[in-house]
Coordinates of C-alpha atoms and ligand atoms in Angstrom, one line a residue:
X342 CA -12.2 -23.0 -11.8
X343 CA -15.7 -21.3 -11.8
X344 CA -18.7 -23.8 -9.9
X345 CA -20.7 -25.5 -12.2
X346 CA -24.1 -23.9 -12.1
X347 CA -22.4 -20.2 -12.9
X348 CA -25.2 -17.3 -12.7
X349 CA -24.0 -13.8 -13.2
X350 CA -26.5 -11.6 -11.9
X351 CA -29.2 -9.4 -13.0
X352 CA -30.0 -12.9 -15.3
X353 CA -33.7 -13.5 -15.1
X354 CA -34.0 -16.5 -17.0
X355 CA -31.1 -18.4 -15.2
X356 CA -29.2 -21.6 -16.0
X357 CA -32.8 -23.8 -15.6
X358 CA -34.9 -20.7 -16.8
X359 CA -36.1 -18.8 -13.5
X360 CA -32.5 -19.4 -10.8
X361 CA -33.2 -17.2 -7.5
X362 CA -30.0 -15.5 -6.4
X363 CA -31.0 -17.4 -3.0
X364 CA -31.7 -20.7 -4.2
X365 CA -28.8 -23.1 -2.9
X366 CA -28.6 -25.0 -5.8
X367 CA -26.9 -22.3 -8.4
X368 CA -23.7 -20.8 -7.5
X369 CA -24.1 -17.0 -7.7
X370 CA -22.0 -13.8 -8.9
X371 CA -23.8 -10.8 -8.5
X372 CA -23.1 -7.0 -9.9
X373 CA -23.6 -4.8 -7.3
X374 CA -24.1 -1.0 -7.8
X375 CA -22.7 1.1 -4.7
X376 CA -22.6 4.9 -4.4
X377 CA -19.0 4.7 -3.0
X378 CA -16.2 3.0 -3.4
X379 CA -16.7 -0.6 -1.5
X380 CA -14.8 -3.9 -1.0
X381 CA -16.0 -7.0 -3.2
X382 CA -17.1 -11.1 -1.2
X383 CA -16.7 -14.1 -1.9
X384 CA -18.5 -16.0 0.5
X385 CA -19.8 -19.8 0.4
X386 CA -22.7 -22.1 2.3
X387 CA -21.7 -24.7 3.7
X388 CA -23.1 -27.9 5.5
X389 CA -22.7 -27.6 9.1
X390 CA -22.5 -31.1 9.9
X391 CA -19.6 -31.9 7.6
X392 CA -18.3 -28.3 5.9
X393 CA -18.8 -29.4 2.7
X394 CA -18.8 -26.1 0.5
X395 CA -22.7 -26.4 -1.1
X396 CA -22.5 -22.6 -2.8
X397 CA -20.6 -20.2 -3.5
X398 CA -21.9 -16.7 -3.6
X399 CA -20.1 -13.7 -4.4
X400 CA -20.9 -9.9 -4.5
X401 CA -19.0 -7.6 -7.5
X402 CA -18.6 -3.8 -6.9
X403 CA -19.2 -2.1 -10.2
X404 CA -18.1 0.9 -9.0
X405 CA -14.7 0.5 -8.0
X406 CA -13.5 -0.2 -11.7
X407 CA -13.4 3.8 -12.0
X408 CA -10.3 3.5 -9.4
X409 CA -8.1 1.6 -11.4
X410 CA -9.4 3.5 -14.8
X411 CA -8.7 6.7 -12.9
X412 CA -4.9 5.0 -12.0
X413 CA -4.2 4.4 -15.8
X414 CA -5.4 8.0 -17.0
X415 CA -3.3 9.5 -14.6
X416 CA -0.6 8.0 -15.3
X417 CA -0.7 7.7 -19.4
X418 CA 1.1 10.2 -21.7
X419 CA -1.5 12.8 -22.8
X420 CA -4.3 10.1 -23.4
X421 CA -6.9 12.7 -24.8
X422 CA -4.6 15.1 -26.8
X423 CA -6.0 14.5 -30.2
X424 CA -9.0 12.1 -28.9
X425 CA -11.4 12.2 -26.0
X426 CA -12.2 8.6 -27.5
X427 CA -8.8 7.7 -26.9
X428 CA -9.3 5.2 -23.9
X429 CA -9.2 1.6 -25.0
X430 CA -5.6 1.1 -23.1
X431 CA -7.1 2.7 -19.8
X432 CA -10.0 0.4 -19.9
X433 CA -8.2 -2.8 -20.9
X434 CA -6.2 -2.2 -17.8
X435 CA -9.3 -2.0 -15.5
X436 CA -10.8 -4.8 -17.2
X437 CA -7.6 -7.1 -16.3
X438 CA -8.1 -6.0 -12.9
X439 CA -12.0 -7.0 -12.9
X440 CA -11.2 -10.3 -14.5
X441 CA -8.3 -10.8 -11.9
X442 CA -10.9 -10.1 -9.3
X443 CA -13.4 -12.5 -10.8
X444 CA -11.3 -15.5 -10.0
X445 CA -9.9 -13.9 -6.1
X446 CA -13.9 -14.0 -5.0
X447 CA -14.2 -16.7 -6.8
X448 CA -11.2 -19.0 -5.1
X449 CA -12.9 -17.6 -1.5
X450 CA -16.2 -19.4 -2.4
X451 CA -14.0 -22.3 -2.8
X452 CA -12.8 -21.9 0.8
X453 CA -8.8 -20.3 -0.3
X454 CA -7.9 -17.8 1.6
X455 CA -5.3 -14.8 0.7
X456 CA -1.5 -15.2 0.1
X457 CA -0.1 -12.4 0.6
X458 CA 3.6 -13.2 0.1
X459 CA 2.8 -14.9 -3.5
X460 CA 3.5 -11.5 -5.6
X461 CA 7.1 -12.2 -4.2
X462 CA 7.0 -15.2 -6.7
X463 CA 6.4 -14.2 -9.6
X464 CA 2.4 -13.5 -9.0
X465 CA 1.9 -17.0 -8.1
X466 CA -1.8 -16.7 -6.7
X467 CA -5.3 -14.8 -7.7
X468 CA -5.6 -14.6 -3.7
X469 CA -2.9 -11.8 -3.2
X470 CA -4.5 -8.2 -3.3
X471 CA -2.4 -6.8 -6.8
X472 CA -1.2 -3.7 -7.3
X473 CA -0.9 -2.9 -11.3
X474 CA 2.7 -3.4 -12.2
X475 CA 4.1 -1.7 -14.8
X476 CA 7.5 -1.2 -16.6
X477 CA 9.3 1.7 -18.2
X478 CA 10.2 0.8 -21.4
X479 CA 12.5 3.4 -23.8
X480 CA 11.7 5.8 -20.8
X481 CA 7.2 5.6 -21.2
X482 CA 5.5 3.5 -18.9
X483 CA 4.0 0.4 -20.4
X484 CA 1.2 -1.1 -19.0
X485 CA 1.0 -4.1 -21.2
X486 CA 1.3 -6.4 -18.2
X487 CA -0.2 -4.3 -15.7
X488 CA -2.3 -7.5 -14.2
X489 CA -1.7 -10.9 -14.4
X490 CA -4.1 -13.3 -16.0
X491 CA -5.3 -17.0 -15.1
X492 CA -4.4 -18.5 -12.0
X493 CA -0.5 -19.0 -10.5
X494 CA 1.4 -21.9 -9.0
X495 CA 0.3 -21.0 -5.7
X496 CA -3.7 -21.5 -7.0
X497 CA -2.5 -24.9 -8.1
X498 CA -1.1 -25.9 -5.0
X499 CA -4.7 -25.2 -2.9
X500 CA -6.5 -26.5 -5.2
X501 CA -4.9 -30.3 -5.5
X502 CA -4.4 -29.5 -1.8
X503 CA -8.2 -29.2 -1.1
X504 CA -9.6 -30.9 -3.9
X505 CA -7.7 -33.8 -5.3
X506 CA -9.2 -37.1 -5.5
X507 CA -5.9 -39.7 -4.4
X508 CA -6.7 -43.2 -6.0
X509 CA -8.0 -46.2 -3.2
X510 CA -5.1 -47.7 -1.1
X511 CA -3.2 -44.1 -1.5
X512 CA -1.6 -42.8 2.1
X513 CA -3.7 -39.0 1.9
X514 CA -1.9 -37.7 4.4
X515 CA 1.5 -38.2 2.9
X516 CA 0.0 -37.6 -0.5
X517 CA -1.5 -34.1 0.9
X518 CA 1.9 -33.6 2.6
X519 CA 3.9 -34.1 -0.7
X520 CA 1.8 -31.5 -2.4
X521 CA 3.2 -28.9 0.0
X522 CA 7.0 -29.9 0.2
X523 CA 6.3 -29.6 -4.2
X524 CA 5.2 -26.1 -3.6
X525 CA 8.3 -25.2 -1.3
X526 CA 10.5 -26.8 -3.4
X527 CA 9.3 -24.5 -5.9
X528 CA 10.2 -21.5 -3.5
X529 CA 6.3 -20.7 -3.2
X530 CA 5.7 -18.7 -0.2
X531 CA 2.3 -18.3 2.0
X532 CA 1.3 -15.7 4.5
X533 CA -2.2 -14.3 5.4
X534 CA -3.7 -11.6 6.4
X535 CA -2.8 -11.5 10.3
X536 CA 1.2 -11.2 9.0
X537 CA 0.3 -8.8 6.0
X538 CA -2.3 -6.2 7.0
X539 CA -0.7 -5.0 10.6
X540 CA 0.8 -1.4 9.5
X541 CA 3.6 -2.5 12.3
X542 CA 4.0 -5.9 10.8
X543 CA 7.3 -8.1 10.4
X544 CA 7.4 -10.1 7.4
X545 CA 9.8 -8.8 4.8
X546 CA 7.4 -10.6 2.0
X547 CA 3.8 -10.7 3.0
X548 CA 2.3 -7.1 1.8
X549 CA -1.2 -6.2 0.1
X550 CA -0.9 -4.1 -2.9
X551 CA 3.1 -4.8 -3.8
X552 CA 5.3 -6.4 -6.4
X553 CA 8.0 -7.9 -6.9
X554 CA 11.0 -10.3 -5.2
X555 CA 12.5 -7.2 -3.7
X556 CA 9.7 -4.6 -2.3
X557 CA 12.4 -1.9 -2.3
X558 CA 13.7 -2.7 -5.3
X559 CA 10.1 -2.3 -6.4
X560 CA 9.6 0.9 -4.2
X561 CA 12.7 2.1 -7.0
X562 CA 10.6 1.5 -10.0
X563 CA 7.6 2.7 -8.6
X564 CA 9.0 6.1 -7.5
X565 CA 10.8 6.1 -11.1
X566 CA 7.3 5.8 -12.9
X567 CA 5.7 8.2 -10.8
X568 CA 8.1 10.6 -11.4
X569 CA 8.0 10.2 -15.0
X570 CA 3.8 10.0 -15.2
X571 CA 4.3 13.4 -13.0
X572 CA 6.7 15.2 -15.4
X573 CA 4.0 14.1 -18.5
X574 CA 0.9 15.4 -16.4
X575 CA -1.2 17.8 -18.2
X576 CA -4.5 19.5 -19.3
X577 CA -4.2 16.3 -21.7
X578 CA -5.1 13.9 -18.8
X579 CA -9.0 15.0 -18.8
X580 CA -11.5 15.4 -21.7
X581 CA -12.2 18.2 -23.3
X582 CA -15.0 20.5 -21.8
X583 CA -14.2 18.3 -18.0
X584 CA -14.0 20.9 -15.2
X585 CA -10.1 21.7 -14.6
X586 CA -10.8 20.3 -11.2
X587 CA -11.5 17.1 -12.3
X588 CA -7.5 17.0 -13.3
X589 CA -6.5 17.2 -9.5
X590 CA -9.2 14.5 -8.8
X591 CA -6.8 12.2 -11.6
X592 CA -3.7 13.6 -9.7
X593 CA -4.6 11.9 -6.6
X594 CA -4.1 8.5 -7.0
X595 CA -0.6 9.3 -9.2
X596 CA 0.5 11.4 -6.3
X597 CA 0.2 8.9 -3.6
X598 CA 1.1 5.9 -6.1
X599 CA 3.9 4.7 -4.2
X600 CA 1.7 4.6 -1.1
X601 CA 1.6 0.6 -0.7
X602 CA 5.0 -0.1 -1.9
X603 CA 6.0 1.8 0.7
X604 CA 4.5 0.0 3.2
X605 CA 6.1 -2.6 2.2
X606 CA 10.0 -1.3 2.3
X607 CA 8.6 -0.1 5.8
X608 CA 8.2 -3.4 6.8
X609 CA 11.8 -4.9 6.2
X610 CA 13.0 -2.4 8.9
X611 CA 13.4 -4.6 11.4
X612 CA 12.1 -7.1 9.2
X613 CA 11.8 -10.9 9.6
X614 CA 11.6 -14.0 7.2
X615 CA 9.2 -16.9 8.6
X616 CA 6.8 -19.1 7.8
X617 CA 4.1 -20.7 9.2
X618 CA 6.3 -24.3 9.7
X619 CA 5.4 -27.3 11.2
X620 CA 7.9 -30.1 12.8
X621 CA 9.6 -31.6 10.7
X622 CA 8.2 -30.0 7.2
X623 CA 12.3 -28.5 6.8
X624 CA 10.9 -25.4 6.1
X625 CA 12.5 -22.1 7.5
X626 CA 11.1 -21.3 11.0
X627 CA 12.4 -17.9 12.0
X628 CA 15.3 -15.3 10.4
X629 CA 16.0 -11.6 11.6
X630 CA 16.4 -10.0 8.1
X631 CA 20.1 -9.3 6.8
X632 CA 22.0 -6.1 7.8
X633 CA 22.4 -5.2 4.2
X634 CA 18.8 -5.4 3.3
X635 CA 17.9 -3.3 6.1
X636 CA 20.0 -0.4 5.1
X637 CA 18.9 -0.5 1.7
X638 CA 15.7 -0.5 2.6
X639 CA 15.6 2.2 5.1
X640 CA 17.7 4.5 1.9
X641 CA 15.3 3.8 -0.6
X642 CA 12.5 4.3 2.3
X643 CA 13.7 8.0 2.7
X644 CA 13.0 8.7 -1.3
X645 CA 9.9 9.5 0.4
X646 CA 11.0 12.3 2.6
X647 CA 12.9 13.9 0.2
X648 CA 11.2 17.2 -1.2
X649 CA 12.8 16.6 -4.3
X650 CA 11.1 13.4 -4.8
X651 CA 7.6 14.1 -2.7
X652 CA 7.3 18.2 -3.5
X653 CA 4.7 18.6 -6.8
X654 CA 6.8 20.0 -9.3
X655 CA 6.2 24.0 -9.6
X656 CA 5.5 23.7 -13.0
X657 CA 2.5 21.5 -12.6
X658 CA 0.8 23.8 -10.0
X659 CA -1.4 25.9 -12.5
X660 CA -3.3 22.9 -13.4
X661 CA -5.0 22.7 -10.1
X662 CA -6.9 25.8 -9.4
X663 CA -9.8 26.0 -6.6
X664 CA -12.5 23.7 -6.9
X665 CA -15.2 24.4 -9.5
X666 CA -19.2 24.9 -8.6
X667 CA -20.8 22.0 -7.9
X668 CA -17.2 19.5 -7.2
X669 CA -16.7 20.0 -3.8
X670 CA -13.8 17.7 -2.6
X671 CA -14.6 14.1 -1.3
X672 CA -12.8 11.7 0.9
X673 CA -11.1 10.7 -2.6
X674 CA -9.5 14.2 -2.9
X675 CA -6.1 15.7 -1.9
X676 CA -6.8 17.6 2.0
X677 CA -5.1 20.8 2.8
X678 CA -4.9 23.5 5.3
X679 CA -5.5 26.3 2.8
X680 CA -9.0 26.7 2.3
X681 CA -10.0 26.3 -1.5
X682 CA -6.8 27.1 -3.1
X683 CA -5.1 23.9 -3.8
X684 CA -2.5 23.0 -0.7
X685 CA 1.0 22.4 -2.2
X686 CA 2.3 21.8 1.4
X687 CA -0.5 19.4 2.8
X688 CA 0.0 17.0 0.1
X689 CA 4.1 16.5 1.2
X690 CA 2.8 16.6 4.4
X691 CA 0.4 13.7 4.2
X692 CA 2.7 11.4 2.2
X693 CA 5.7 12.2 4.8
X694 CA 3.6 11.3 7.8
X695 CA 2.4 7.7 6.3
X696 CA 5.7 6.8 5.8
X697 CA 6.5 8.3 9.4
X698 CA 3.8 6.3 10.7
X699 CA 5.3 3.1 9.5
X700 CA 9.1 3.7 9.7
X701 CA 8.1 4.8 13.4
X702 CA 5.9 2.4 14.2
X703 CA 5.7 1.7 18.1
X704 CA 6.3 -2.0 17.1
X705 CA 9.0 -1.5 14.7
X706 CA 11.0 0.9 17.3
X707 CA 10.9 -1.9 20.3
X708 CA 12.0 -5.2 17.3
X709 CA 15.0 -2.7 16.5
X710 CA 16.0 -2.5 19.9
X711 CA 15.9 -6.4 20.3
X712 CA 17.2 -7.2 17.0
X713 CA 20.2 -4.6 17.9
X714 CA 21.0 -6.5 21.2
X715 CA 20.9 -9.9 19.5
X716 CA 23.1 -9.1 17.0
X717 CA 25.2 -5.8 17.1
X718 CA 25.7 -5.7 13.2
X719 CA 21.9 -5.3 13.0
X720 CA 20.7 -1.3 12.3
X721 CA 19.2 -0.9 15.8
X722 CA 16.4 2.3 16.4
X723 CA 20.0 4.8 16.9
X724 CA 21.0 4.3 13.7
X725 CA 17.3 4.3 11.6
X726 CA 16.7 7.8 13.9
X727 CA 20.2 9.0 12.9
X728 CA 19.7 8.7 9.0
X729 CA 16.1 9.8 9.2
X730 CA 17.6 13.4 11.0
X731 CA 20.7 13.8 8.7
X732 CA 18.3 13.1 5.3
X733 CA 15.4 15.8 6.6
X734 CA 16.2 18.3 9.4
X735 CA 19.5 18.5 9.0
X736 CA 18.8 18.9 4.6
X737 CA 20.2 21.9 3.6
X738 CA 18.0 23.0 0.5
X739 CA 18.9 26.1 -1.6
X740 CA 15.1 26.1 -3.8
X741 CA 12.8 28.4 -1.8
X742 CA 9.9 26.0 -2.9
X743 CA 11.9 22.9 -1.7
X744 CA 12.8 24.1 1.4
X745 CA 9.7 25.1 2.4
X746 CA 8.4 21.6 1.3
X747 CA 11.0 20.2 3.3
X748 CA 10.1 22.2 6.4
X749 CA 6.7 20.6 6.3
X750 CA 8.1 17.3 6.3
X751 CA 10.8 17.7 8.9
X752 CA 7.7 18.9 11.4
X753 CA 6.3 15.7 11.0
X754 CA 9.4 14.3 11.4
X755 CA 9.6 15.7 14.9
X756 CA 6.3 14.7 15.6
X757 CA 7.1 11.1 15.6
X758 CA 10.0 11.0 17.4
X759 CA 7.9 12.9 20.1
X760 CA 5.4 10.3 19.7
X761 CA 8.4 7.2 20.0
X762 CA 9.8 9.6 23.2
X763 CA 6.4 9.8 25.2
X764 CA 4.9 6.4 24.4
X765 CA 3.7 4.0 26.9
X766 CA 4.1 1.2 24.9
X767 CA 7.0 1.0 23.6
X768 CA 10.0 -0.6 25.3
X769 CA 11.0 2.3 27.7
X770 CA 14.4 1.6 25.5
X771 CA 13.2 2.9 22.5
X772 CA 12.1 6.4 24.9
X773 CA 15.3 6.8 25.9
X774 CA 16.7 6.6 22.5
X775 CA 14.1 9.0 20.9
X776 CA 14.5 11.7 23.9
X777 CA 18.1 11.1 23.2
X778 CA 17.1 11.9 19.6
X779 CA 15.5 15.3 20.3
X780 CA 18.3 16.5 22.7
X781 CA 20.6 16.2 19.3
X782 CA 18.0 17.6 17.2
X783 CA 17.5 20.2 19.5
X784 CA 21.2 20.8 20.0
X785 CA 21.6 21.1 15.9
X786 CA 18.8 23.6 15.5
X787 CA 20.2 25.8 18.0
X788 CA 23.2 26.5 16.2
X789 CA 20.9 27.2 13.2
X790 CA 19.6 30.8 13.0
X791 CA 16.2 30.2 11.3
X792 CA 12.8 30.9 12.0
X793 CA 11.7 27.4 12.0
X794 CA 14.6 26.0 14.2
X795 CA 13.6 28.3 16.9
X796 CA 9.6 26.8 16.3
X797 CA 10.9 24.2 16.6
X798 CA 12.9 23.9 19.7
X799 CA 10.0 25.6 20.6
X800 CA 7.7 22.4 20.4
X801 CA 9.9 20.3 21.7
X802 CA 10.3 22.6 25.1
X803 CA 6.4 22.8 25.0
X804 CA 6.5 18.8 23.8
X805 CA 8.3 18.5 27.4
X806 CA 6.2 20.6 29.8
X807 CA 3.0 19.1 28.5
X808 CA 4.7 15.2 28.1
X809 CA 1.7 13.1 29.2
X810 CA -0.5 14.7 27.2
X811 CA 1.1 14.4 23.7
X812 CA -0.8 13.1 21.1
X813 CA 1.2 13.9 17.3
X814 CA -0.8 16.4 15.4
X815 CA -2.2 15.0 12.2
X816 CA -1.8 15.6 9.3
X817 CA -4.3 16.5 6.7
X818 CA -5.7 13.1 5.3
X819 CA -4.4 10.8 3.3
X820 CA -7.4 9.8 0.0
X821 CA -9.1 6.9 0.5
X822 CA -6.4 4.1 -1.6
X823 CA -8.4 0.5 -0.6
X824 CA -9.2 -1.0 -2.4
X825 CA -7.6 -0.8 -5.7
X826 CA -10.0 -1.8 -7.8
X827 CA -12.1 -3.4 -5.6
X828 CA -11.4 -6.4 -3.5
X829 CA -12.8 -8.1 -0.3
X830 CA -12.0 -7.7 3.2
X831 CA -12.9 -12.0 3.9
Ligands
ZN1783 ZN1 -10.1 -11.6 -0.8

């Protein structure tokens, strides 16, 4: 599906022997060396009088292949035990993603834009932003399949769509219609990036940087991998005679693996199904998501609040010692709040409050309430604020190192049910629920004699004297995780 014309910059001679990257007649993909980590365009010219695409133009990122290099080494079984030569799966696996990429910037020059519900079928389009998906197989992670290749169903549908020639005396319109009904016959979904990107968005299918039919099904797997790629982490993970800090520079992106698929769970709480349907075109308009789903959801959801799942296992905590001379930490590193020694807190910390900040989102909070009044099977705000208490502040650990890990996510926890209580734009429902929330929280520590329950009261009673002025105390940043591999923002 490349233009005719291709050039793939730096090319001196070109296709006629001297092609300018500006010249409208050759259809250009240029290499671009960056510094940082950047997005990747595909971008077209077009004639204004008619819109006729003329050229297609798009800009490559050669940086951002290190991202999903740095993915595969972290998450491979000892890759350089016996061999610092030993990287041929870790760069076949960043090479899928470049080719993948190739052919998204490429479909934008042809004027597609992104589906983000088509990894629901089956990666069905080159235009939804992929997340490597990888299986477990006899209990190591296989990455055979990690991106897709060639173009999906979905790619077929838009281009007939926009580029099929109907012979003379055919009906278009009902010829253009009939390639649409074909593709939701098929069960191919669409939904772009005004549904998908919104961290307080609806749609229980449209998601960048997820997999699969089910995204908490998915959000299963993924925590299963990363659990697994954690227990295998070593001193094997870097090359020999590589700083020791570069290891907690590979531990990042393993760490926070789980990051986009659980934005995606997030968004089935108080989830909808929809498409963008016309009159008459029988598709689905409009469907509150199933009870059932919800609940699952919001179980698998809390995975990521639970210190046995989010805490860094002790054992791996040698491997990151302060930062060596001369590899100061970047916006791509783990954040703490204990100066150069390695924070085994602030990393729980910053994974707890991303999913808080979607779980609690302002938006979410006031669908529950509706959805809970349209249909009182339906998990209303009461009962996702009730499970998220009973599975963190009211978690009784024994582990000193657990507990303390769970103490740093059950702050954050009160944070955003602070935030829910004193927000102005929320229903003033979902306020009345969430004070209602920290009267029982507050209620339950009391009648726990600990340290931290009193602390805690003791932000709440603060929380209420100073209640216009709240603002919830963040958290130490999350590493830059867009994009993966590079992609574009068009
Ligand atoms: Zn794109």
């Amino acid at each position: 599906m490349a233009p005719q014309n291709l050039c793939v910059l730096p090319c001196s001679k070109g296709v006629d022997g001297d092609a300018d990257p500006l010249d409208v007649r050759y259809n250009v993909i240029q290499w671009v060396h960056r510094s940082t980590r950047g997005w990747s365009y595909g971008s077209s010219i077009t004639d204004p009088r008619t819109g006729e695409i003329i050229k297609g133009h798009v800009s490559l990122g050669s940086l951002r292949i290190r991202q999903d290099f740095l993915i595969a080494q972290a998450l491979s079984n000892s890759p350089f035990k016996d061999n610092d030569d030993n990287y041929d799966e870790l760069l076949e696996l960043a090479l899928a993603r470049i080719r993948q990429l190739s052919a998204h910037e490429i479909g934008h020059t042809l004027g597609f834009t992104h589906n983000f519900a088509a990894s629901t079928n089956s990666r069905a389009s080159v235009m939804d932003y992929p997340h490597p998906q990888l299986k477990i197989v006899n209990g190591e992670i296989d990455f055979s399949e990690a991106y897709d290749t060639g173009i999906g169903e979905w790619d077929k549908t838009t281009v007939a769509y926009s580029y099929a020639e109907f012979e003379k005396g055919t009906d278009e319109k009902q010829a253009l219609n009939k390639i649409l009904s074909e593709a939701s016959g098929k069960g191919l979904r669409f939904m772009s990036d005004k549904d998908a990107r919104p961290l307080g968005g609806a749609h229980a299918l449209a998601h960048l940087w997820d997999n699969g039919k089910s995204a908490s099904e998915e959000l299963e797997n993924v925590l299963k991998i990363r659990a697994i790629a954690i227990e295998n982490f070593s001193i094997e993970n870097i090359r020999k005679n590589e700083p020791n800090t570069i290891l907690e520079d590979v531990f990042a992106p393993l760490y926070f693996f789980h990051r986009y698929q659980t934005e995606a769970v997030s968004k089935m709480i108080g989830g909808l199904d929809y498409n963008y349907a016309l009159k008459g075109d029988g598709q689905k308009t409009v469907e509150t998501l199933e009870r059932d789903k919800q609940v699952k959801a919001l179980q698998i959801l809390l995975k990521t609040l639970d210190a046995n799942v989010i805490a860094i296992p002790e054992a791996k905590l040698s491997l990151f010692p302060p930062r060596a001379l001369g590899y100061p930490r970047t916006r791509e590193s783990f954040k703490g709040r204990a100066g150069i020694s390695f924070d085994v807190l602030s990393a729980p910390e910053t994974a707890s409050d991303m999913t808080l900040g979607l779980l609690l989102h302002p938006e979410r909070a006031s669908r529950l309430i509706q959805q809970k009044s349209l249909d009182t099977r339906q998990i209303g705000l009461q009962y996702v604020l009730n499970e998220l208490v009973e599975n963190t502040i009211e978690k009784d650990l024994k582990d000193p190192y657990l507990h303390e890990v769970q103490k740093s996510v059950n702050y954050r926890v009160l944070y955003h049910i602070m935030n829910l209580a004193a927000h102005k734009e929320v229903h003033p429902q979902v306020n009345a629920i969430a004070n209602n929330q920290l009267r029982s929280i507050k209620l339950y520590l009391k009648n726990t004699d600990d340290l931290d329950a009193r602390e805690m009261i003791r932000r709440v009673d603060y929380f209420y004297k100073e209640f216009k002025e709240f603002k919830v105390i963040k958290s130490p940043k999350i590493p830059d995780g867009s994009p993966i591999g590079m992609d574009c923002m068009n």
